[in-house]
CSV table of C-alpha atoms (C1' of nucleotides) in Angstrom, one decimal:
chain,number,residue,atom,x,y,z
A,677,MET,CA,-142.4,-22.5,-173.9
A,678,GLY,CA,-143.0,-26.2,-174.2
A,679,ARG,CA,-145.9,-27.6,-172.2
A,680,THR,CA,-146.7,-31.1,-171.1
A,681,ILE,CA,-150.4,-31.9,-171.3
A,682,ILE,CA,-152.0,-35.1,-170.1
A,683,HIS,CA,-155.5,-36.3,-171.1
A,684,ALA,CA,-157.0,-39.1,-169.0
A,685,ASP,CA,-160.2,-41.0,-169.6
A,686,LEU,CA,-161.7,-43.9,-167.8
A,687,ASP,CA,-162.4,-46.9,-170.0
A,688,ALA,CA,-166.1,-47.6,-170.8
A,689,PHE,CA,-166.8,-45.7,-167.5
A,690,TYR,CA,-170.4,-46.5,-166.7
A,691,ALA,CA,-170.2,-50.1,-167.8
A,692,SER,CA,-167.0,-50.6,-165.9
A,693,VAL,CA,-168.6,-49.3,-162.7
A,694,GLU,CA,-171.4,-51.7,-163.1
A,695,GLN,CA,-169.0,-54.6,-163.6
A,696,LEU,CA,-167.0,-53.5,-160.6
A,697,ASP,CA,-170.1,-53.4,-158.4
A,698,ASN,CA,-171.6,-56.6,-159.7
A,699,PRO,CA,-169.0,-59.4,-160.2
A,700,GLU,CA,-171.6,-61.4,-162.2
A,701,LEU,CA,-171.3,-58.8,-165.0
A,702,ARG,CA,-167.5,-59.1,-165.3
A,703,GLY,CA,-166.3,-60.5,-168.6
A,704,LYS,CA,-169.7,-60.2,-170.1
A,705,PRO,CA,-171.3,-57.9,-172.6
A,706,VAL,CA,-172.9,-55.1,-170.6
A,707,VAL,CA,-174.8,-52.1,-171.9
A,708,VAL,CA,-175.8,-49.1,-169.7
A,709,GLY,CA,-178.9,-47.3,-170.9
A,710,GLY,CA,-182.7,-47.0,-170.9
A,711,PRO,CA,-184.9,-50.0,-171.8
A,712,PRO,CA,-185.7,-50.6,-175.4
A,713,GLU,CA,-189.5,-50.3,-174.9
A,714,SER,CA,-189.0,-46.7,-173.7
A,715,ARG,CA,-186.9,-45.8,-176.7
A,716,GLY,CA,-183.7,-46.1,-174.7
A,717,VAL,CA,-180.2,-45.8,-176.3
A,718,VAL,CA,-176.9,-47.2,-175.3
A,719,THR,CA,-175.0,-44.8,-173.0
A,720,THR,CA,-172.0,-47.0,-172.6
A,721,ALA,CA,-171.1,-50.5,-173.9
A,722,SER,CA,-168.5,-52.6,-172.1
A,723,TYR,CA,-165.6,-53.8,-174.3
A,724,GLU,CA,-167.1,-57.2,-174.4
A,725,ALA,CA,-170.3,-55.7,-175.9
A,726,ARG,CA,-168.3,-53.6,-178.4
A,727,LYS,CA,-167.0,-56.8,-180.0
A,728,PHE,CA,-170.6,-57.3,-181.2
A,729,GLY,CA,-170.6,-53.8,-182.7
A,730,LEU,CA,-172.5,-52.1,-179.8
A,731,ARG,CA,-171.8,-48.4,-179.5
A,732,SER,CA,-172.8,-45.4,-177.5
A,733,ALA,CA,-176.0,-43.7,-178.8
A,734,MET,CA,-177.2,-46.8,-180.6
A,735,PRO,CA,-180.9,-47.5,-180.1
A,736,MET,CA,-181.2,-50.1,-177.3
A,737,SER,CA,-183.6,-52.2,-179.4
A,738,ARG,CA,-181.0,-52.5,-182.1
A,739,ALA,CA,-178.2,-53.2,-179.6
A,740,LEU,CA,-180.1,-56.1,-178.0
A,741,ARG,CA,-180.9,-57.5,-181.4
A,742,LEU,CA,-177.2,-57.4,-182.4
A,743,CYS,CA,-176.2,-59.0,-179.1
A,744,PRO,CA,-179.1,-60.9,-177.4
A,745,THR,CA,-176.9,-62.0,-174.6
A,746,ALA,CA,-176.0,-58.5,-173.6
A,747,ILE,CA,-177.0,-57.5,-170.1
A,748,ARG,CA,-178.8,-54.1,-169.9
A,749,VAL,CA,-178.4,-52.0,-166.8
A,750,SER,CA,-180.0,-48.6,-166.1
A,751,PRO,CA,-177.6,-45.9,-165.4
A,752,ARG,CA,-176.9,-44.9,-161.7
A,753,PHE,CA,-175.5,-41.4,-162.1
A,754,ASP,CA,-175.1,-40.8,-158.3
A,755,ARG,CA,-172.7,-43.7,-158.1
A,756,TYR,CA,-170.8,-42.6,-161.1
A,757,GLY,CA,-170.6,-39.1,-159.7
A,758,ASP,CA,-169.0,-40.5,-156.4
A,759,ILE,CA,-166.3,-42.3,-158.3
A,760,SER,CA,-165.8,-39.4,-160.6
A,761,ARG,CA,-165.0,-37.2,-157.6
A,762,GLN,CA,-162.4,-39.8,-156.3
A,763,VAL,CA,-160.7,-39.8,-159.7
A,764,MET,CA,-160.6,-36.0,-160.0
A,765,GLU,CA,-159.0,-35.9,-156.5
A,766,VAL,CA,-156.3,-38.2,-157.8
A,767,PHE,CA,-155.7,-35.8,-160.7
A,768,ARG,CA,-155.7,-32.8,-158.4
A,769,SER,CA,-153.2,-34.4,-156.1
A,770,VAL,CA,-150.7,-34.0,-159.0
A,771,THR,CA,-151.6,-30.5,-160.1
A,772,PRO,CA,-154.4,-27.9,-159.5
A,773,LEU,CA,-154.5,-27.3,-163.3
A,774,VAL,CA,-157.2,-29.9,-163.9
A,775,GLU,CA,-160.0,-29.4,-166.5
A,776,PRO,CA,-162.7,-32.0,-166.2
A,777,LEU,CA,-164.5,-32.5,-169.6
A,778,SER,CA,-167.1,-34.9,-168.2
A,779,MET,CA,-167.4,-37.3,-165.3
A,780,ASP,CA,-164.8,-39.7,-166.7
A,781,GLU,CA,-162.4,-37.4,-168.5
A,782,ALA,CA,-160.0,-34.5,-167.9
A,783,PHE,CA,-157.0,-32.5,-169.1
A,784,LEU,CA,-154.0,-31.9,-166.7
A,785,ASP,CA,-151.3,-29.4,-167.3
A,786,VAL,CA,-148.2,-31.1,-165.8
A,787,THR,CA,-145.6,-28.8,-167.3
A,788,GLY,CA,-142.4,-29.1,-165.2
A,789,LEU,CA,-144.0,-31.5,-162.7
A,790,HIS,CA,-143.1,-34.9,-164.1
A,791,ALA,CA,-139.4,-35.3,-163.2
A,792,PRO,CA,-140.1,-36.7,-159.7
A,793,TYR,CA,-142.2,-39.4,-161.3
A,794,GLY,CA,-139.4,-40.4,-163.7
A,795,GLY,CA,-140.8,-38.4,-166.6
A,796,ALA,CA,-144.1,-38.0,-168.4
A,797,ARG,CA,-144.5,-41.7,-168.9
A,798,GLY,CA,-143.8,-42.3,-165.2
A,799,LEU,CA,-146.4,-39.7,-164.2
A,800,GLY,CA,-148.9,-41.4,-166.6
A,801,GLU,CA,-148.2,-44.8,-164.9
A,802,TYR,CA,-148.6,-43.2,-161.5
A,803,LEU,CA,-152.1,-41.9,-162.4
A,804,LYS,CA,-153.2,-45.2,-163.9
A,805,ARG,CA,-151.9,-47.1,-160.8
A,806,THR,CA,-153.4,-44.7,-158.3
A,807,VAL,CA,-156.8,-44.6,-160.0
A,808,LYS,CA,-156.8,-48.4,-160.1
A,809,GLU,CA,-155.9,-48.7,-156.4
A,810,LYS,CA,-158.5,-46.2,-155.3
A,811,THR,CA,-161.4,-47.1,-157.5
A,812,GLY,CA,-160.6,-50.5,-159.2
A,813,LEU,CA,-161.1,-48.9,-162.6
A,814,THR,CA,-158.7,-48.8,-165.6
A,815,LEU,CA,-157.6,-45.4,-166.9
A,816,SER,CA,-156.3,-44.6,-170.4
A,817,VAL,CA,-153.7,-41.8,-170.5
A,818,GLY,CA,-152.3,-39.7,-173.4
A,819,VAL,CA,-149.4,-37.3,-173.1
A,820,GLY,CA,-148.5,-34.6,-175.6
A,821,ILE,CA,-147.5,-30.9,-176.0
A,822,ASN,CA,-151.1,-29.7,-176.2
A,823,LYS,CA,-154.8,-30.8,-175.7
A,824,THR,CA,-155.3,-32.0,-179.3
A,825,VAL,CA,-152.3,-34.3,-179.3
A,826,ALA,CA,-152.9,-35.6,-175.7
A,827,LYS,CA,-156.5,-36.5,-176.4
A,828,ILE,CA,-155.8,-38.2,-179.6
A,829,ALA,CA,-153.0,-40.1,-177.9
A,830,THR,CA,-155.4,-41.4,-175.2
A,831,ASP,CA,-157.9,-42.6,-177.9
A,832,ALA,CA,-155.0,-44.3,-179.7
A,833,GLY,CA,-154.1,-46.4,-176.6
A,834,LYS,CA,-157.6,-47.4,-175.4
A,835,PRO,CA,-158.4,-49.4,-173.3
A,836,ASP,CA,-155.9,-49.3,-170.4
A,837,GLY,CA,-153.5,-47.4,-172.6
A,838,LEU,CA,-150.6,-45.1,-172.1
A,839,VAL,CA,-149.4,-43.3,-175.2
A,840,VAL,CA,-146.7,-40.6,-175.0
A,841,VAL,CA,-146.1,-38.4,-178.1
A,842,GLN,CA,-142.7,-36.9,-177.8
A,843,PRO,CA,-142.3,-33.3,-178.7
A,844,GLY,CA,-141.5,-33.1,-182.4
A,845,ALA,CA,-143.2,-36.4,-183.1
A,846,GLU,CA,-146.7,-34.8,-183.6
A,847,ALA,CA,-146.8,-34.7,-187.4
A,848,ALA,CA,-145.8,-38.4,-187.8
A,849,PHE,CA,-148.2,-39.4,-185.0
A,850,LEU,CA,-151.2,-37.7,-186.6
A,851,ALA,CA,-150.5,-38.1,-190.3
A,852,LEU,CA,-152.4,-41.3,-191.0
A,853,MET,CA,-155.3,-40.7,-188.6
A,854,PRO,CA,-158.8,-40.1,-190.1
A,855,THR,CA,-159.9,-36.5,-189.9
A,856,ARG,CA,-162.7,-37.7,-187.5
A,857,VAL,CA,-160.2,-37.8,-184.6
A,858,LEU,CA,-159.9,-34.0,-184.6
A,859,TRP,CA,-162.0,-32.2,-181.9
A,860,GLY,CA,-165.1,-30.8,-183.6
A,861,ILE,CA,-165.1,-33.0,-186.6
A,862,GLY,CA,-168.2,-35.2,-186.6
A,863,PRO,CA,-169.9,-37.1,-189.3
A,864,ARG,CA,-171.0,-34.0,-191.3
A,865,SER,CA,-167.6,-32.3,-191.3
A,866,GLU,CA,-165.9,-35.6,-192.0
A,867,ALA,CA,-168.0,-36.0,-195.1
A,868,SER,CA,-167.5,-32.4,-196.2
A,869,LEU,CA,-163.8,-32.7,-195.7
A,870,ALA,CA,-163.8,-35.9,-197.7
A,871,ASP,CA,-165.7,-34.1,-200.5
A,872,SER,CA,-162.7,-31.7,-200.7
A,873,GLY,CA,-160.2,-34.5,-200.8
A,874,PHE,CA,-159.2,-34.6,-197.1
A,875,ARG,CA,-159.4,-38.0,-195.6
A,876,THR,CA,-156.5,-38.0,-193.1
A,877,VAL,CA,-155.1,-35.4,-190.7
A,878,GLY,CA,-151.8,-35.5,-192.7
A,879,GLU,CA,-153.7,-34.5,-195.9
A,880,ILE,CA,-155.0,-31.4,-194.1
A,881,ALA,CA,-151.6,-30.6,-192.7
A,882,GLN,CA,-150.1,-30.7,-196.2
A,883,ALA,CA,-152.6,-28.2,-197.6
A,884,THR,CA,-152.1,-24.5,-197.0
A,885,ALA,CA,-153.9,-22.5,-194.3
A,886,ASP,CA,-155.4,-20.3,-197.0
A,887,GLN,CA,-156.9,-23.4,-198.8
A,888,LEU,CA,-158.6,-24.5,-195.6
A,889,GLU,CA,-159.8,-21.1,-194.8
A,890,ALA,CA,-161.2,-20.7,-198.3
A,891,LEU,CA,-163.2,-23.9,-197.9
A,892,PHE,CA,-164.3,-23.7,-194.3
A,893,GLY,CA,-163.8,-20.2,-193.1
A,894,ALA,CA,-162.2,-19.4,-189.7
A,895,ARG,CA,-162.9,-22.9,-188.6
A,896,GLY,CA,-160.7,-24.2,-191.5
A,897,ARG,CA,-157.7,-22.3,-190.3
A,898,GLU,CA,-158.0,-23.7,-186.8
A,899,LEU,CA,-158.4,-27.2,-188.3
A,900,TRP,CA,-155.2,-26.7,-190.2
A,901,GLU,CA,-153.4,-25.6,-187.0
A,902,MET,CA,-154.6,-28.7,-185.2
A,903,ALA,CA,-153.7,-31.0,-188.0
A,904,ASN,CA,-150.2,-29.6,-187.8
A,905,GLY,CA,-150.1,-30.5,-184.1
A,906,ARG,CA,-150.5,-26.9,-182.9
A,907,ASP,CA,-153.0,-25.9,-180.3
A,908,GLU,CA,-152.5,-23.1,-177.7
A,909,ARG,CA,-155.7,-23.7,-175.7
A,910,GLU,CA,-155.0,-23.4,-172.0
A,911,ILE,CA,-156.4,-25.7,-169.2
A,912,VAL,CA,-159.6,-24.1,-167.9
A,913,THR,CA,-160.2,-25.1,-164.3
A,914,GLU,CA,-163.4,-23.0,-163.8
A,915,TYR,CA,-166.1,-21.9,-166.1
A,916,GLU,CA,-169.5,-20.3,-166.0
A,917,ARG,CA,-172.5,-22.4,-166.8
A,918,LYS,CA,-174.5,-20.8,-169.6
A,919,TYR,CA,-177.5,-23.1,-169.9
A,920,VAL,CA,-179.7,-25.4,-167.7
A,921,GLY,CA,-182.1,-27.7,-169.5
A,922,ALA,CA,-184.2,-30.8,-169.0
A,923,GLU,CA,-185.9,-32.8,-171.7
A,924,ASN,CA,-187.7,-36.1,-171.9
A,925,THR,CA,-188.5,-38.5,-174.7
A,926,PHE,CA,-191.8,-40.2,-174.1
A,927,PRO,CA,-192.2,-44.0,-174.4
A,928,ARG,CA,-195.0,-43.2,-176.8
A,929,ASP,CA,-195.8,-40.0,-178.7
A,930,LEU,CA,-198.1,-37.6,-177.0
A,931,PRO,CA,-200.6,-35.1,-178.5
A,932,ASP,CA,-201.1,-31.7,-176.8
A,933,GLY,CA,-203.3,-32.2,-173.8
A,934,PRO,CA,-203.3,-32.7,-170.0
A,935,ALA,CA,-200.5,-35.4,-170.1
A,936,LEU,CA,-198.2,-33.1,-172.2
A,937,ARG,CA,-199.0,-30.1,-170.0
A,938,GLU,CA,-198.2,-32.2,-166.9
A,939,GLU,CA,-194.9,-33.2,-168.4
A,940,LEU,CA,-194.2,-29.5,-169.0
A,941,ALA,CA,-194.9,-28.7,-165.4
A,942,HIS,CA,-192.6,-31.5,-164.3
A,943,LEU,CA,-189.8,-30.3,-166.5
A,944,ALA,CA,-190.3,-26.7,-165.2
A,945,GLN,CA,-190.1,-28.0,-161.7
A,946,GLY,CA,-186.8,-29.8,-162.4
A,947,VAL,CA,-185.2,-26.9,-164.2
A,948,ALA,CA,-186.2,-24.4,-161.5
A,949,GLU,CA,-184.8,-26.6,-158.8
A,950,ARG,CA,-181.5,-26.9,-160.5
A,951,LEU,CA,-181.3,-23.2,-161.2
A,952,ARG,CA,-181.9,-22.5,-157.5
A,953,ASN,CA,-179.4,-25.2,-156.4
A,954,SER,CA,-176.7,-23.6,-158.5
A,955,GLY,CA,-177.7,-20.1,-157.4
A,956,MET,CA,-178.6,-19.0,-160.9
A,957,ARG,CA,-181.6,-17.2,-162.5
A,958,SER,CA,-182.5,-17.2,-166.2
A,959,ARG,CA,-183.7,-14.5,-168.5
A,960,THR,CA,-184.4,-16.6,-171.6
A,961,ILE,CA,-186.8,-19.6,-171.4
A,962,ALA,CA,-187.0,-22.0,-174.3
A,963,ILE,CA,-189.0,-25.1,-175.1
A,964,LYS,CA,-187.9,-27.9,-177.4
A,965,LEU,CA,-190.3,-30.1,-179.3
A,966,ARG,CA,-189.7,-33.2,-181.3
A,967,TYR,CA,-192.5,-34.4,-183.6
A,968,SER,CA,-193.2,-38.0,-184.5
A,969,ASN,CA,-191.2,-37.6,-187.7
A,970,PHE,CA,-188.2,-36.5,-185.6
A,971,ARG,CA,-188.3,-32.9,-186.8
A,972,THR,CA,-187.2,-30.8,-183.9
A,973,ILE,CA,-188.0,-27.2,-183.2
A,974,THR,CA,-187.2,-24.7,-180.4
A,975,ARG,CA,-189.0,-21.6,-179.4
A,976,GLN,CA,-187.7,-19.1,-176.9
A,977,MET,CA,-188.7,-15.9,-175.2
A,978,SER,CA,-186.7,-13.4,-173.1
A,979,ARG,CA,-187.9,-11.7,-170.1
A,980,PRO,CA,-186.9,-8.3,-168.8
A,981,ASP,CA,-185.8,-9.8,-165.4
A,982,PRO,CA,-184.1,-13.1,-164.6
A,983,THR,CA,-186.1,-15.8,-162.7
A,984,ASP,CA,-185.8,-19.1,-160.9
A,985,ASP,CA,-189.5,-19.4,-160.1
A,986,VAL,CA,-191.3,-22.5,-161.2
A,987,GLN,CA,-194.6,-20.7,-162.0
A,988,GLU,CA,-192.9,-18.1,-164.1
A,989,ILE,CA,-190.8,-20.6,-166.0
A,990,LEU,CA,-193.9,-22.8,-166.5
A,991,ALA,CA,-196.0,-19.8,-167.7
A,992,ALA,CA,-193.4,-18.8,-170.3
A,993,ALA,CA,-193.0,-22.4,-171.5
A,994,GLY,CA,-196.8,-22.8,-171.6
A,995,THR,CA,-197.2,-19.7,-173.7
A,996,LEU,CA,-194.5,-20.9,-176.2
A,997,LEU,CA,-196.2,-24.3,-176.4
A,998,ASP,CA,-199.6,-22.7,-177.0
A,999,ARG,CA,-198.1,-20.8,-179.9
A,1000,VAL,CA,-196.8,-23.9,-181.8
A,1001,ALA,CA,-199.0,-26.9,-180.8
A,1002,GLU,CA,-201.6,-27.6,-183.5
A,1003,GLU,CA,-204.5,-30.0,-183.6
A,1004,GLY,CA,-203.3,-33.5,-184.6
A,1005,ASP,CA,-199.6,-32.9,-183.7
A,1006,HIS,CA,-197.9,-35.7,-181.8
A,1007,PHE,CA,-194.7,-35.2,-179.9
A,1008,ARG,CA,-192.0,-37.7,-178.9
A,1009,LEU,CA,-189.9,-35.2,-176.9
A,1010,LEU,CA,-190.5,-32.1,-174.8
A,1011,GLY,CA,-187.8,-30.0,-173.2
A,1012,ILE,CA,-187.4,-26.8,-171.3
A,1013,HIS,CA,-184.1,-24.9,-171.5
A,1014,CYS,CA,-183.0,-21.8,-169.6
A,1015,SER,CA,-180.2,-19.5,-170.8
A,1016,LYS,CA,-178.9,-16.0,-170.2
A,1017,LEU,CA,-178.0,-17.0,-166.7
A,1018,THR,CA,-177.0,-14.6,-163.9
A,1019,ASP,CA,-176.1,-15.2,-160.3
A,1020,SER,CA,-179.1,-14.9,-158.1
A,1021,GLU,CA,-177.1,-13.3,-155.2
A,1022,PRO,CA,-176.9,-9.6,-155.6
A,1023,LYS,CA,-173.3,-8.5,-156.2
A,1024,GLU,CA,-171.4,-7.4,-153.1
A,1025,GLY,CA,-171.8,-3.7,-152.4
A,1026,THR,CA,-175.1,-3.4,-154.1
A,1027,LEU,CA,-178.3,-3.1,-152.2
A,1028,PRO,CA,-181.8,-4.1,-153.2
A,1029,LEU,CA,-183.8,-1.0,-154.4
A,1030,PHE,CA,-186.9,-2.0,-152.5
A,1031,GLU,CA,-187.3,-3.9,-149.3
B,1374,DT,C1',-183.2,-49.8,-187.3
B,1375,DC,C1',-185.4,-46.1,-185.5
B,1376,DT,C1',-183.0,-42.8,-183.3
B,1377,DG,C1',-181.2,-40.1,-174.9
B,1378,DG,C1',-180.0,-36.3,-172.2
B,1379,DG,C1',-176.7,-33.1,-170.5
B,1380,DG,C1',-174.3,-29.5,-172.5
B,1381,DT,C1',-171.2,-25.9,-175.9
B,1382,DC,C1',-170.5,-23.1,-179.9
B,1383,DC,C1',-171.5,-21.1,-184.4
B,1384,DT,C1',-174.3,-19.0,-188.1
B,1385,DA,C1',-177.7,-16.1,-190.1
B,1386,DG,C1',-181.5,-13.0,-190.4
B,1387,DG,C1',-184.2,-9.3,-188.5
B,1388,DA,C1',-185.3,-5.5,-185.3
B,1389,DC,C1',-183.7,-1.5,-183.4
B,1390,DC,C1',-180.6,2.4,-182.3
B,1391,DC,C1',-177.4,6.0,-183.5
C,642,DT,C1',-187.5,8.8,-203.7
C,643,DC,C1',-184.1,6.0,-202.3
C,644,DT,C1',-181.4,4.1,-198.9
C,645,DG,C1',-175.3,3.7,-195.2
C,646,DG,C1',-172.9,1.4,-191.8
C,647,DG,C1',-171.7,-0.1,-187.2
C,648,DG,C1',-173.3,-2.3,-183.0
C,649,DT,C1',-176.3,-5.0,-180.1
C,650,DC,C1',-179.9,-8.0,-179.0
C,651,DC,C1',-183.1,-11.6,-180.1
C,652,DT,C1',-184.5,-15.9,-182.3
C,653,DA,C1',-184.1,-20.5,-184.7
C,654,DG,C1',-181.5,-24.1,-186.3
C,655,DG,C1',-177.6,-27.2,-186.5
C,656,DA,C1',-173.1,-29.6,-185.6
C,657,DC,C1',-170.7,-31.5,-182.1
C,658,DC,C1',-169.0,-33.6,-177.6
C,659,DC,C1',-169.5,-37.0,-173.7
DNA sequence: TCTGGGGTCCTAGGACCC
DNA sequence: TCTGGGGTCCTAGGACCC
């Protein structure tokens, strides 16, 4: 059964919101992210800033050196969250089958729904127009027979794009794209694929599934399917959170001592609060440490019973830190992560053993 | 040039049980 | 004296996504 999947993504979301809220920023290179002196990185660069080579995840110090006229703004996540909710509402006004991927991005399954809009393209135009009217932001939209094709279509049209890949046109659409466009192919996998002679999606598609499997295991076969424009993944509207974490990179490296322990307590406080707010408890507590030389380690311990208590989380994290911290070590990052999550409400029909 | 913070998923080795 | 095989849980690290 043929599906129609839409992928929609707001253009340079955080930076666009800042330009929307502050007219003085419009038409100028804007970067959202932490200050360079606190080792901030670029979270989002406006399209004007991208002309200078500024990109997400770039160290802010480097970004401002590349583009000294860029205006840096600290992120305002609450504001982005408000707008995100408005945009997701627009999506849900079309179909309940909406899968948000992040604040600015979602998949929609619109199979059989687009006729009243004058087809898939008409529906894409409707979404773009409605989001623009309600929020003032531009949306890029991709349409295809599955998630892989729809997402790559969105990226191909950015910014303010609308790309519809007709059923049957997948192979031609994907053939010349670099392997990097496929979901799950980052710098490492791209290099490793290139080592095996695969530089474009078309080159993967033309190999055999067995070849890919021999080189990259089960992942290789999936890759081959995606490269051939096949992807059966459904839209997932609800999912269980598996992990709650908080971490902080310090403006300057810290040795183990009162300041680091205070930071640990602060992180425990934040994580415990978020666990309680989402009605979850955790059975596995982990710490993450990054040394001055950027080497990163994690240490975790599991408890017999789940907890959302600050003191218990802090005690576990403190024990883990005691075990690894050595005289002379300096750390640039510290984090606490909680996993093995369960609902804190007892299941209906079960009674507490003791009262 | 000097590298964020929130996550997800996968792999691999070892302990332990039957 | 030598040593199976399946299953599950735990731990550590790493790639990747936005």
